[in-house]
mmCIF file of C-alpha atoms in Angstrom:
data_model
loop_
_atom_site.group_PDB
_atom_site.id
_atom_site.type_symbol
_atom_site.label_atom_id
_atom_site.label_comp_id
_atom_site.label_asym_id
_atom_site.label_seq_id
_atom_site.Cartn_x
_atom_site.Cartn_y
_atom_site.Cartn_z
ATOM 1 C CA UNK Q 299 0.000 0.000 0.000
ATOM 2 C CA UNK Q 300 1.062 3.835 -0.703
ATOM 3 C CA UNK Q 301 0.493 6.418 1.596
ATOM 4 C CA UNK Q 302 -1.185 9.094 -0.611
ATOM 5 C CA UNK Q 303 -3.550 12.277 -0.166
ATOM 6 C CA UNK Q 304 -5.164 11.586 -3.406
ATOM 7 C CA UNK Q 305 -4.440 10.849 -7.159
ATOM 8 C CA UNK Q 306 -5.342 13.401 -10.080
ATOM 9 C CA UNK Q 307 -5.307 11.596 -13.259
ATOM 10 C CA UNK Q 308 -4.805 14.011 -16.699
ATOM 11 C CA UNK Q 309 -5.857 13.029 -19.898
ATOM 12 C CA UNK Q 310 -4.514 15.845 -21.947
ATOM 13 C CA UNK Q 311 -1.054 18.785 -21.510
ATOM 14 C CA UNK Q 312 -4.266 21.283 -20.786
ATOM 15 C CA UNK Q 313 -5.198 19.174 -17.766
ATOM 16 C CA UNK Q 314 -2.474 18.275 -16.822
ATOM 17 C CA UNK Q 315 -1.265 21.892 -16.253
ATOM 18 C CA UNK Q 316 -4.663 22.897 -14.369
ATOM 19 C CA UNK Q 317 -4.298 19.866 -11.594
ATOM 20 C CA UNK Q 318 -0.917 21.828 -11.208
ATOM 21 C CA UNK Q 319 -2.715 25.305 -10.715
ATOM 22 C CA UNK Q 320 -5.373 23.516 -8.667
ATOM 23 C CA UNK Q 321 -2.639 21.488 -6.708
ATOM 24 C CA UNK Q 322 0.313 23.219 -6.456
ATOM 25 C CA UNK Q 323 1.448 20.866 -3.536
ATOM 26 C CA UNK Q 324 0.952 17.737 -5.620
ATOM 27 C CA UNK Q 325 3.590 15.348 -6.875
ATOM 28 C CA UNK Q 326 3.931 14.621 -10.998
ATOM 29 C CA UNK Q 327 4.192 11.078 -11.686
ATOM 30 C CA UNK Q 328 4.701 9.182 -15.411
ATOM 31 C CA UNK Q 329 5.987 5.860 -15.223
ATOM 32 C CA UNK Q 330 6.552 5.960 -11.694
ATOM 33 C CA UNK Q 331 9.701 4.390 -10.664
ATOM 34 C CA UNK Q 332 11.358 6.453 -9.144
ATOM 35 C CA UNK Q 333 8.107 8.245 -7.047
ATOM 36 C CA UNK Q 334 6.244 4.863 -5.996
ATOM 37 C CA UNK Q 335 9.636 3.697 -4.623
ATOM 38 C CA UNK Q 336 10.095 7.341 -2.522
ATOM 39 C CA UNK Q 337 6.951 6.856 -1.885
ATOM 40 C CA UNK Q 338 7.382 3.399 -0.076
ATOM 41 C CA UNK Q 339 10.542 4.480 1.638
ATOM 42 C CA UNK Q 340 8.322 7.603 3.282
ATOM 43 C CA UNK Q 341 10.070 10.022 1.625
ATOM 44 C CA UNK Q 342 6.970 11.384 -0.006
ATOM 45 C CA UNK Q 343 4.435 9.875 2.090
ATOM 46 C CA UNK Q 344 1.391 11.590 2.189
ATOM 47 C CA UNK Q 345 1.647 13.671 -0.918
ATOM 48 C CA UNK Q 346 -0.948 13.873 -3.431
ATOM 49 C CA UNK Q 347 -0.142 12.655 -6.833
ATOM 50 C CA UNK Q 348 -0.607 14.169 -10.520
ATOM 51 C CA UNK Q 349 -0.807 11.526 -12.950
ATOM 52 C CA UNK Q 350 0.331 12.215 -16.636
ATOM 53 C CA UNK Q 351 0.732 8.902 -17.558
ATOM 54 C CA UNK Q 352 -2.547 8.552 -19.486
ATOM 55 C CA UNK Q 353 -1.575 11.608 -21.706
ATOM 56 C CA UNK Q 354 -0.691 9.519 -24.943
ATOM 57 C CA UNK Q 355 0.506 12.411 -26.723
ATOM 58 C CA UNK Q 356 3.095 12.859 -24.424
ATOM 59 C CA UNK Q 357 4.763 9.422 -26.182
ATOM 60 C CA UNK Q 358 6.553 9.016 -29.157
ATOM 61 C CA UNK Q 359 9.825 10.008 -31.154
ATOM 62 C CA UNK Q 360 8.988 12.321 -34.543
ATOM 63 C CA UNK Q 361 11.728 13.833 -36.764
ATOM 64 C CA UNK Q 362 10.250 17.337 -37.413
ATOM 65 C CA UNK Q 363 10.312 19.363 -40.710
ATOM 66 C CA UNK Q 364 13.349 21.166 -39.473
ATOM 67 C CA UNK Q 365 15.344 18.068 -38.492
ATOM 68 C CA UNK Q 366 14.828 18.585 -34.961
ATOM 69 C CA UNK Q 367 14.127 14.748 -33.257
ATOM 70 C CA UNK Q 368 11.313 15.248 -30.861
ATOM 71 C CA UNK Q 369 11.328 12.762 -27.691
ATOM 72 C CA UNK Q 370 8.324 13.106 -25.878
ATOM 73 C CA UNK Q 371 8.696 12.825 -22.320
ATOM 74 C CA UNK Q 372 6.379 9.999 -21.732
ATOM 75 C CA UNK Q 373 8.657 7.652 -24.020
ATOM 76 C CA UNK Q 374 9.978 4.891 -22.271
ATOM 77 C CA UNK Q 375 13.545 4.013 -22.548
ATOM 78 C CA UNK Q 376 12.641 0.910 -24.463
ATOM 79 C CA UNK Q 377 10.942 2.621 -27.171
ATOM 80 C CA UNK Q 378 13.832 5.096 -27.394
ATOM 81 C CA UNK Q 379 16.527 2.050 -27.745
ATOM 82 C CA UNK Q 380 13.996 0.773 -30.151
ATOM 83 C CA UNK Q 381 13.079 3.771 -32.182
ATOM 84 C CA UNK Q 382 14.600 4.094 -35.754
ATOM 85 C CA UNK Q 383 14.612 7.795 -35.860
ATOM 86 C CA UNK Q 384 16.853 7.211 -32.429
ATOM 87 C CA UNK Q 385 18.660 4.463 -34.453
ATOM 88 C CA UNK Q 386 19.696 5.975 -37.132
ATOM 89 C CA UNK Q 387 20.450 9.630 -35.961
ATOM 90 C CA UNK Q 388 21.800 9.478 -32.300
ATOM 91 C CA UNK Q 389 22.017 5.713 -31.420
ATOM 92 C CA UNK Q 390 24.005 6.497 -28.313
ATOM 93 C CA UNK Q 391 21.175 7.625 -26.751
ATOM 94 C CA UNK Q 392 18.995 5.158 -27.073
ATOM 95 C CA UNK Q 393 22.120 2.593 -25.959
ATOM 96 C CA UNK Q 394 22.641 4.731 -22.748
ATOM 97 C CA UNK Q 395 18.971 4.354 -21.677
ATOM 98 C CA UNK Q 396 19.113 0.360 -22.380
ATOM 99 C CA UNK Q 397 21.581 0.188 -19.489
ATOM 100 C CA UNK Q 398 18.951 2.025 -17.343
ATOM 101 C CA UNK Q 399 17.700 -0.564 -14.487
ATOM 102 C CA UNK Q 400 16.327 -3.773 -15.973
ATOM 103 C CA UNK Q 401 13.421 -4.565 -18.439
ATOM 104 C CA UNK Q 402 10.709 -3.813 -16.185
ATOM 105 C CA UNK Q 403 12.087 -0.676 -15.250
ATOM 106 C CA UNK Q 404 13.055 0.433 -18.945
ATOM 107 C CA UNK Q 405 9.545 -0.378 -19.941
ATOM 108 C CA UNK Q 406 8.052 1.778 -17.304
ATOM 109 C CA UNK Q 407 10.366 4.589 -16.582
ATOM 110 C CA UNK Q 408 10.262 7.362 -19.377
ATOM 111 C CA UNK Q 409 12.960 9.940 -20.775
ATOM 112 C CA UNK Q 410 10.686 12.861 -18.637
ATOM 113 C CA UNK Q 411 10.906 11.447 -15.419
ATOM 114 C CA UNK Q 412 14.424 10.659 -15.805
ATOM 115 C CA UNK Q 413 15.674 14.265 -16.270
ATOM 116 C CA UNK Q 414 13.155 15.730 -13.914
ATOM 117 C CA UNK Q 415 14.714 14.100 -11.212
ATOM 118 C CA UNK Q 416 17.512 16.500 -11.720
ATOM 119 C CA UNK Q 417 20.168 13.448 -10.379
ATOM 120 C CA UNK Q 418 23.554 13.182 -12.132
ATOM 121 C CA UNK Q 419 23.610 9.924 -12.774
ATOM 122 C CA UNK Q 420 20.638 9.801 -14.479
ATOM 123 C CA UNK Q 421 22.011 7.994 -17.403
ATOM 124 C CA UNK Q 422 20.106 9.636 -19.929
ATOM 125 C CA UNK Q 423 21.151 12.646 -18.776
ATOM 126 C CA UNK Q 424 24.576 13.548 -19.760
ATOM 127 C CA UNK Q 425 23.965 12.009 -23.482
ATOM 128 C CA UNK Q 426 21.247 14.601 -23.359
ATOM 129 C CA UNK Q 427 23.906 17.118 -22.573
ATOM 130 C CA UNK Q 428 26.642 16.419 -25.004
ATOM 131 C CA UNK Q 429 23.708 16.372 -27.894
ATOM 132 C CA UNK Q 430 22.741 20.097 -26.911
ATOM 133 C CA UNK Q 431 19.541 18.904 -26.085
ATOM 134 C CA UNK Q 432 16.569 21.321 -25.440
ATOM 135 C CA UNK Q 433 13.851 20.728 -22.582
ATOM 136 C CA UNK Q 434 10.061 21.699 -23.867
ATOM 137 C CA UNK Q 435 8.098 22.917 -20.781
ATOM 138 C CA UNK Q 436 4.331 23.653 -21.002
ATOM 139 C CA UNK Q 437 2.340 25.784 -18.476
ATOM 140 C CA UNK Q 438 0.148 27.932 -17.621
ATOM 141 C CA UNK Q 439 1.515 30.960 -20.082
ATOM 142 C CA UNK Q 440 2.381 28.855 -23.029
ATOM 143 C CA UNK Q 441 5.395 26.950 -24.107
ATOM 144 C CA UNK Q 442 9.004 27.772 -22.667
ATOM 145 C CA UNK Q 443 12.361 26.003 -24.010
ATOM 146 C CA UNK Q 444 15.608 26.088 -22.392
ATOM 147 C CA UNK Q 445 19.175 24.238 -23.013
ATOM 148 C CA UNK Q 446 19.337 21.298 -20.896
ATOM 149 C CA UNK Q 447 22.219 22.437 -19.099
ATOM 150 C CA UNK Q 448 19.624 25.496 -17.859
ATOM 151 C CA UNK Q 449 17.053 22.889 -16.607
ATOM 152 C CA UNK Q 450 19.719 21.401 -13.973
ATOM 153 C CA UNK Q 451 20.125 23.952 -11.033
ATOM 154 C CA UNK Q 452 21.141 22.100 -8.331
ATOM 155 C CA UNK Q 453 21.419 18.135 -7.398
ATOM 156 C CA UNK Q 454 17.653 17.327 -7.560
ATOM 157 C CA UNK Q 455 15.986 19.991 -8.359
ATOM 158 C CA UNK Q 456 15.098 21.050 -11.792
ATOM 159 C CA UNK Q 457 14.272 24.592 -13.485
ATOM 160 C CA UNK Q 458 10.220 23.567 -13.240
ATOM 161 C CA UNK Q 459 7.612 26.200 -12.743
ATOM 162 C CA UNK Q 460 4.696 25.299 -10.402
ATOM 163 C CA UNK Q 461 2.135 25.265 -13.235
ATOM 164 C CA UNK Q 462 4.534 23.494 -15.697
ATOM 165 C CA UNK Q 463 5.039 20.178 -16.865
ATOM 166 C CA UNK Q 464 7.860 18.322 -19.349
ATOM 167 C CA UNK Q 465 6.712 17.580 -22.824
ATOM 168 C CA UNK Q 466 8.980 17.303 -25.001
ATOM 169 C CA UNK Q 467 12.853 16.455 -25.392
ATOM 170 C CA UNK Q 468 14.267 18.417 -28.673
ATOM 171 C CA UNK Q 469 17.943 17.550 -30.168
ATOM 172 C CA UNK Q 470 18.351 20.363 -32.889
ATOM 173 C CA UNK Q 471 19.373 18.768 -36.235
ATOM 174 C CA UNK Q 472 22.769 21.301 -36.085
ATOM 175 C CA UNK Q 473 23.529 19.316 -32.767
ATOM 176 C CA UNK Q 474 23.317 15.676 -34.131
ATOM 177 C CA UNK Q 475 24.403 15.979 -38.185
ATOM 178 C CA UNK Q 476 27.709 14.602 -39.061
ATOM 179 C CA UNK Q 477 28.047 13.765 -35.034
ATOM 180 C CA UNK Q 478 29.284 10.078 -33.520
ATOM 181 C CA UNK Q 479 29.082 9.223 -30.249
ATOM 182 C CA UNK Q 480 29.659 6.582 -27.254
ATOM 183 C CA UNK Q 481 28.693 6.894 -23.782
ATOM 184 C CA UNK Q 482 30.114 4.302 -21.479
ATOM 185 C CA UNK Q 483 28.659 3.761 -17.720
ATOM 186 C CA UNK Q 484 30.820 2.930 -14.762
ATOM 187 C CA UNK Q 485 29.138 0.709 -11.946
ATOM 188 C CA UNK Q 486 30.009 -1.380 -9.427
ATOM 189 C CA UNK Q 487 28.017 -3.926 -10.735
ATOM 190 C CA UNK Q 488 26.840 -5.024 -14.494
ATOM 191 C CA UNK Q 489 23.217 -5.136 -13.481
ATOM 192 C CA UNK Q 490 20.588 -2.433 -11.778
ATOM 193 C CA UNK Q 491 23.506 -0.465 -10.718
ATOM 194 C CA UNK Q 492 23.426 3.400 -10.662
ATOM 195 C CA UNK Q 493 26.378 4.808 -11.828
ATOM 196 C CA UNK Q 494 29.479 5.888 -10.327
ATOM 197 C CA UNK Q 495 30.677 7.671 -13.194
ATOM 198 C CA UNK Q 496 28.597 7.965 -16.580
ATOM 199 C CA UNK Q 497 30.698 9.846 -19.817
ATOM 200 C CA UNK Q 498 29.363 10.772 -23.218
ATOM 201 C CA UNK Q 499 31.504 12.318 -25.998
ATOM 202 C CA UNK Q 500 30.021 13.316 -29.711
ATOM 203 C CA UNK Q 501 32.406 14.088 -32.384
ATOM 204 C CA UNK Q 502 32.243 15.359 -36.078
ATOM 205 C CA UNK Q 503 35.254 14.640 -38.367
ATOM 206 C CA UNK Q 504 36.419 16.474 -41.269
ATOM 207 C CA UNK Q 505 35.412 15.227 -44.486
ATOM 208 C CA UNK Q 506 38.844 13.649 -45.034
ATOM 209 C CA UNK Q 507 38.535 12.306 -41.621
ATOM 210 C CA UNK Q 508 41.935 13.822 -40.391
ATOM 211 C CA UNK Q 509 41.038 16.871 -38.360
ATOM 212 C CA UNK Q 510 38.463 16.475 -35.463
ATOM 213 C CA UNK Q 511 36.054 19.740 -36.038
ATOM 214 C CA UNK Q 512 34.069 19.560 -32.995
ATOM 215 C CA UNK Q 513 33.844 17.120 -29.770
ATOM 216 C CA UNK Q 514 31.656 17.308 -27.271
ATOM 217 C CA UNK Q 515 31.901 15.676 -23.756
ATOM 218 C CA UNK Q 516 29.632 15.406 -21.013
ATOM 219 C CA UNK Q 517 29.527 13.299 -17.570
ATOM 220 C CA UNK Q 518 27.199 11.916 -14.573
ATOM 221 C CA UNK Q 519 28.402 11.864 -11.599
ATOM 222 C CA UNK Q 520 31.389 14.142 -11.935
ATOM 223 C CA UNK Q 521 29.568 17.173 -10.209
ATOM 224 C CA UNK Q 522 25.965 17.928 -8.339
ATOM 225 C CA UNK Q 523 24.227 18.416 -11.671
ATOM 226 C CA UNK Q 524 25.606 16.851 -15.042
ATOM 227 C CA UNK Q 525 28.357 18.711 -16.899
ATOM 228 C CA UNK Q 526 30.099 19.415 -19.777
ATOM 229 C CA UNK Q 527 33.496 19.155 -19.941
ATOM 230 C CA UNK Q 528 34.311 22.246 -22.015
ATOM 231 C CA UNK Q 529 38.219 22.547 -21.493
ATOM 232 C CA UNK Q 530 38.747 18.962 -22.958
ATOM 233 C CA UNK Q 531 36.559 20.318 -25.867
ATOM 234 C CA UNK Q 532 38.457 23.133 -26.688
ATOM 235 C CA UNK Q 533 41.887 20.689 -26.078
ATOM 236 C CA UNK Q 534 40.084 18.533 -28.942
ATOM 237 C CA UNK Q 535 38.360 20.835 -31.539
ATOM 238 C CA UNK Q 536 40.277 21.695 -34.897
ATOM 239 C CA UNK Q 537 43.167 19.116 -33.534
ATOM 240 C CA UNK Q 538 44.265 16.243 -35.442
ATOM 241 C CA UNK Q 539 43.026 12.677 -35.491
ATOM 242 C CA UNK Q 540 45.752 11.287 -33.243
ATOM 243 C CA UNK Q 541 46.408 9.633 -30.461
ATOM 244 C CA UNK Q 542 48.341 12.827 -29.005
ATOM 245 C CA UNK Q 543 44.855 14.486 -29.301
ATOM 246 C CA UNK Q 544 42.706 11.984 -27.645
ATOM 247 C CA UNK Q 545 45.617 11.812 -24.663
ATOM 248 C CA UNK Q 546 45.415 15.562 -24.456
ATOM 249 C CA UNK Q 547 41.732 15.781 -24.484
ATOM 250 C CA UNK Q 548 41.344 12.951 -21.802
ATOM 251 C CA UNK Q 549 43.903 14.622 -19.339
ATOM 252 C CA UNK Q 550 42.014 18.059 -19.594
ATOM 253 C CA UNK Q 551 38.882 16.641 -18.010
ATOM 254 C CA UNK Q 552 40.029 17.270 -15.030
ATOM 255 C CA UNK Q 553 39.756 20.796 -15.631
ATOM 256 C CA UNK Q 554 36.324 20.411 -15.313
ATOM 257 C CA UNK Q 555 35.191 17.569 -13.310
ATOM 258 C CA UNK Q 556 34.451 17.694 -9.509
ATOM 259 C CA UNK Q 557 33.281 14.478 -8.146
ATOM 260 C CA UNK Q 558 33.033 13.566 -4.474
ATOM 261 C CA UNK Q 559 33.727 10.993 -1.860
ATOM 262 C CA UNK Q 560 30.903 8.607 -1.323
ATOM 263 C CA UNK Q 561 30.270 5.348 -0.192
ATOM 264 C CA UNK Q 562 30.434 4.276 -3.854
ATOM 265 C CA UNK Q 563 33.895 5.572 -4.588
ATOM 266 C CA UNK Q 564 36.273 8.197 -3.656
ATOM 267 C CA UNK Q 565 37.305 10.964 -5.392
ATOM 268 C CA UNK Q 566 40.888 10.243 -6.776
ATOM 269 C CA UNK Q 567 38.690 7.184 -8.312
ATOM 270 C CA UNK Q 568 36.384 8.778 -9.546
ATOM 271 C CA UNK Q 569 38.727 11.357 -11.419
ATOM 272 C CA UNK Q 570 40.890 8.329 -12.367
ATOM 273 C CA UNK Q 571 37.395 7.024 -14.368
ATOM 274 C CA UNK Q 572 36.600 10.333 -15.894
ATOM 275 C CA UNK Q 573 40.446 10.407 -17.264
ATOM 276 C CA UNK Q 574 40.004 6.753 -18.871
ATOM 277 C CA UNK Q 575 36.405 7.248 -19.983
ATOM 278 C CA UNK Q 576 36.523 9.954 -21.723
ATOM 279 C CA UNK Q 577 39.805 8.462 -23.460
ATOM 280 C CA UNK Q 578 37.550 5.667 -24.600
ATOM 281 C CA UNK Q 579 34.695 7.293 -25.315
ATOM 282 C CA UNK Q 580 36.594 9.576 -27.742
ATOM 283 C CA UNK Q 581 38.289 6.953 -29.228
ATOM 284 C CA UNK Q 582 35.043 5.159 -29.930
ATOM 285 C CA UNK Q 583 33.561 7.917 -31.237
ATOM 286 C CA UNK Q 584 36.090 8.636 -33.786
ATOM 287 C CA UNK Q 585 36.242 5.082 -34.816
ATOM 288 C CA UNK Q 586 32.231 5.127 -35.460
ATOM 289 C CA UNK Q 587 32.890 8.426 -37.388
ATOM 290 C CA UNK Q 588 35.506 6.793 -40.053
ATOM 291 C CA UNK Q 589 38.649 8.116 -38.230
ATOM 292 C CA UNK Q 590 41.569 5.899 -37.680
ATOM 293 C CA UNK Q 591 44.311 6.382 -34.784
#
């Protein structure tokens, strides 16, 4: 049994953002695994709930007429993994969300609830980052969209108005064209495990597949909120396709990076992981973009 004040169930965006007017004490919740299990452990006991699961709308990737990939936030990480516009324009993402939980969770959990959690290790979340990805919020006054690296303020908590709700997850087609990735998650175990360190790096290649033009890197886990990486980006962009370059890039990470001591792993760990991932990563990346080191 749940402890709960009551349960609003939306059927449409419109109704959803009036139960948050009407209820501006009440809890969202889509697929639900992350709130039923708070719930259970009394950390949200007693708080009345906001269903947007039933808002079908809410589902669904679309490639729009601009090239922009829409993710609704109601998609489950198993349709994303599954999803040929996710396939065959930014297949890292949907393999970083197939290493969320297990089955039951990926069926359940969606792409919304995941980054409105604000966590770093979210494992969707720092893919999202190094795409550029933009967050689609709906309230009250209309339709606001902000860089995903806006929506994280703080560890857990998320730039959300009162009357808003998620609807949409938008990867520009300038963010994703000509762009490999590889995201690699850390854990202490293969299975279920949330990550100690999570690291996703894009690159775009010249045409002759000698010069790296652009590389983008971003982490869980490495900070409060997830991050990007930007002084090993600027160590890799308009340098060579060599192994120089990826050593380079890898070593400025820590430029960047500030994880923490936890029960999990310590910090001199934890920095020795962001060092080797993003070495990986990169090196991945440029191998899935025709490059050769």
């Amino acid at each position: 049994m749940y402890d709960l004040a009551a349960l609003y169930e939306a059927k449409s965006v419109e109704e959803a953002v009036a139960l948050r007017l009407a209820h501006p004490e009440a809890q969202i919740i889509a697929g639900g695994t992350d709130v039923l299990v708070q719930m259970r452990e009394g950390k949200r006991a007693g708080k009345a709930l906001i269903s947007i699961f039933g808002i079908d709308a809410l589902r669904g990737v679309t490639l729009e007429a601009d090239g922009t990939i829409r993710i609704g936030s109601l998609t489950s990480f198993s349709h994303i993994t599954r999803d040929p516009i996710i396939q065959q324009y930014i297949n890292v993402l949907g393999e970083a969300v197939d290493l969320v939980g297990g089955p039951q969770i990926r069926n359940a959990g969606t792409i919304g609830g995941n980054t409105c959690n604000g966590v770093t290790s979210a494992d969707s979340a720092s893919t999202l980052f190094a795409w550029d990805a933009v967050v689609e919020l709906t309230g009250s006054h209309g339709i606001r969209r902000l860089p995903i690296r806006d929506f994280y303020i703080k560890a857990g908590v998320v730039d959300l108005k009162p009357d808003e709700i998620q609807t949409a997850i938008l990867i520009p087609k300038a963010a994703y064209e000509g762009y490999f990735g590889h995201y690699i998650k850390y854990a202490m175990r293969e299975a279920m495990d949330i990550a100690t360190t999570g690291c996703s790096v894009n690159v775009k290649l010249s045409l002759d597949k000698k010069t790296i033009e652009d590389a983008r890197i971003a982490y869980g886990v490495a900070g409060p909120i997830p991050m990007r990486a930007e002084t090993a980006e600027a160590a890799a962009k308009g340098k060579p396709v060599s192994k120089e370059t990826v050593s380079a890039f890898a070593k400025a990470v820590l430029e960047d990076v500030h994880p923490r001591d936890s029960w999990r792993a310590s910090k001199a760990f934890r920095e020795h992981i962001a060092v080797e991932l993003a070495r990986r990563c990169l090196t991945e990346s440029i191998r899935l973009a025709g490059g050769e080191l």
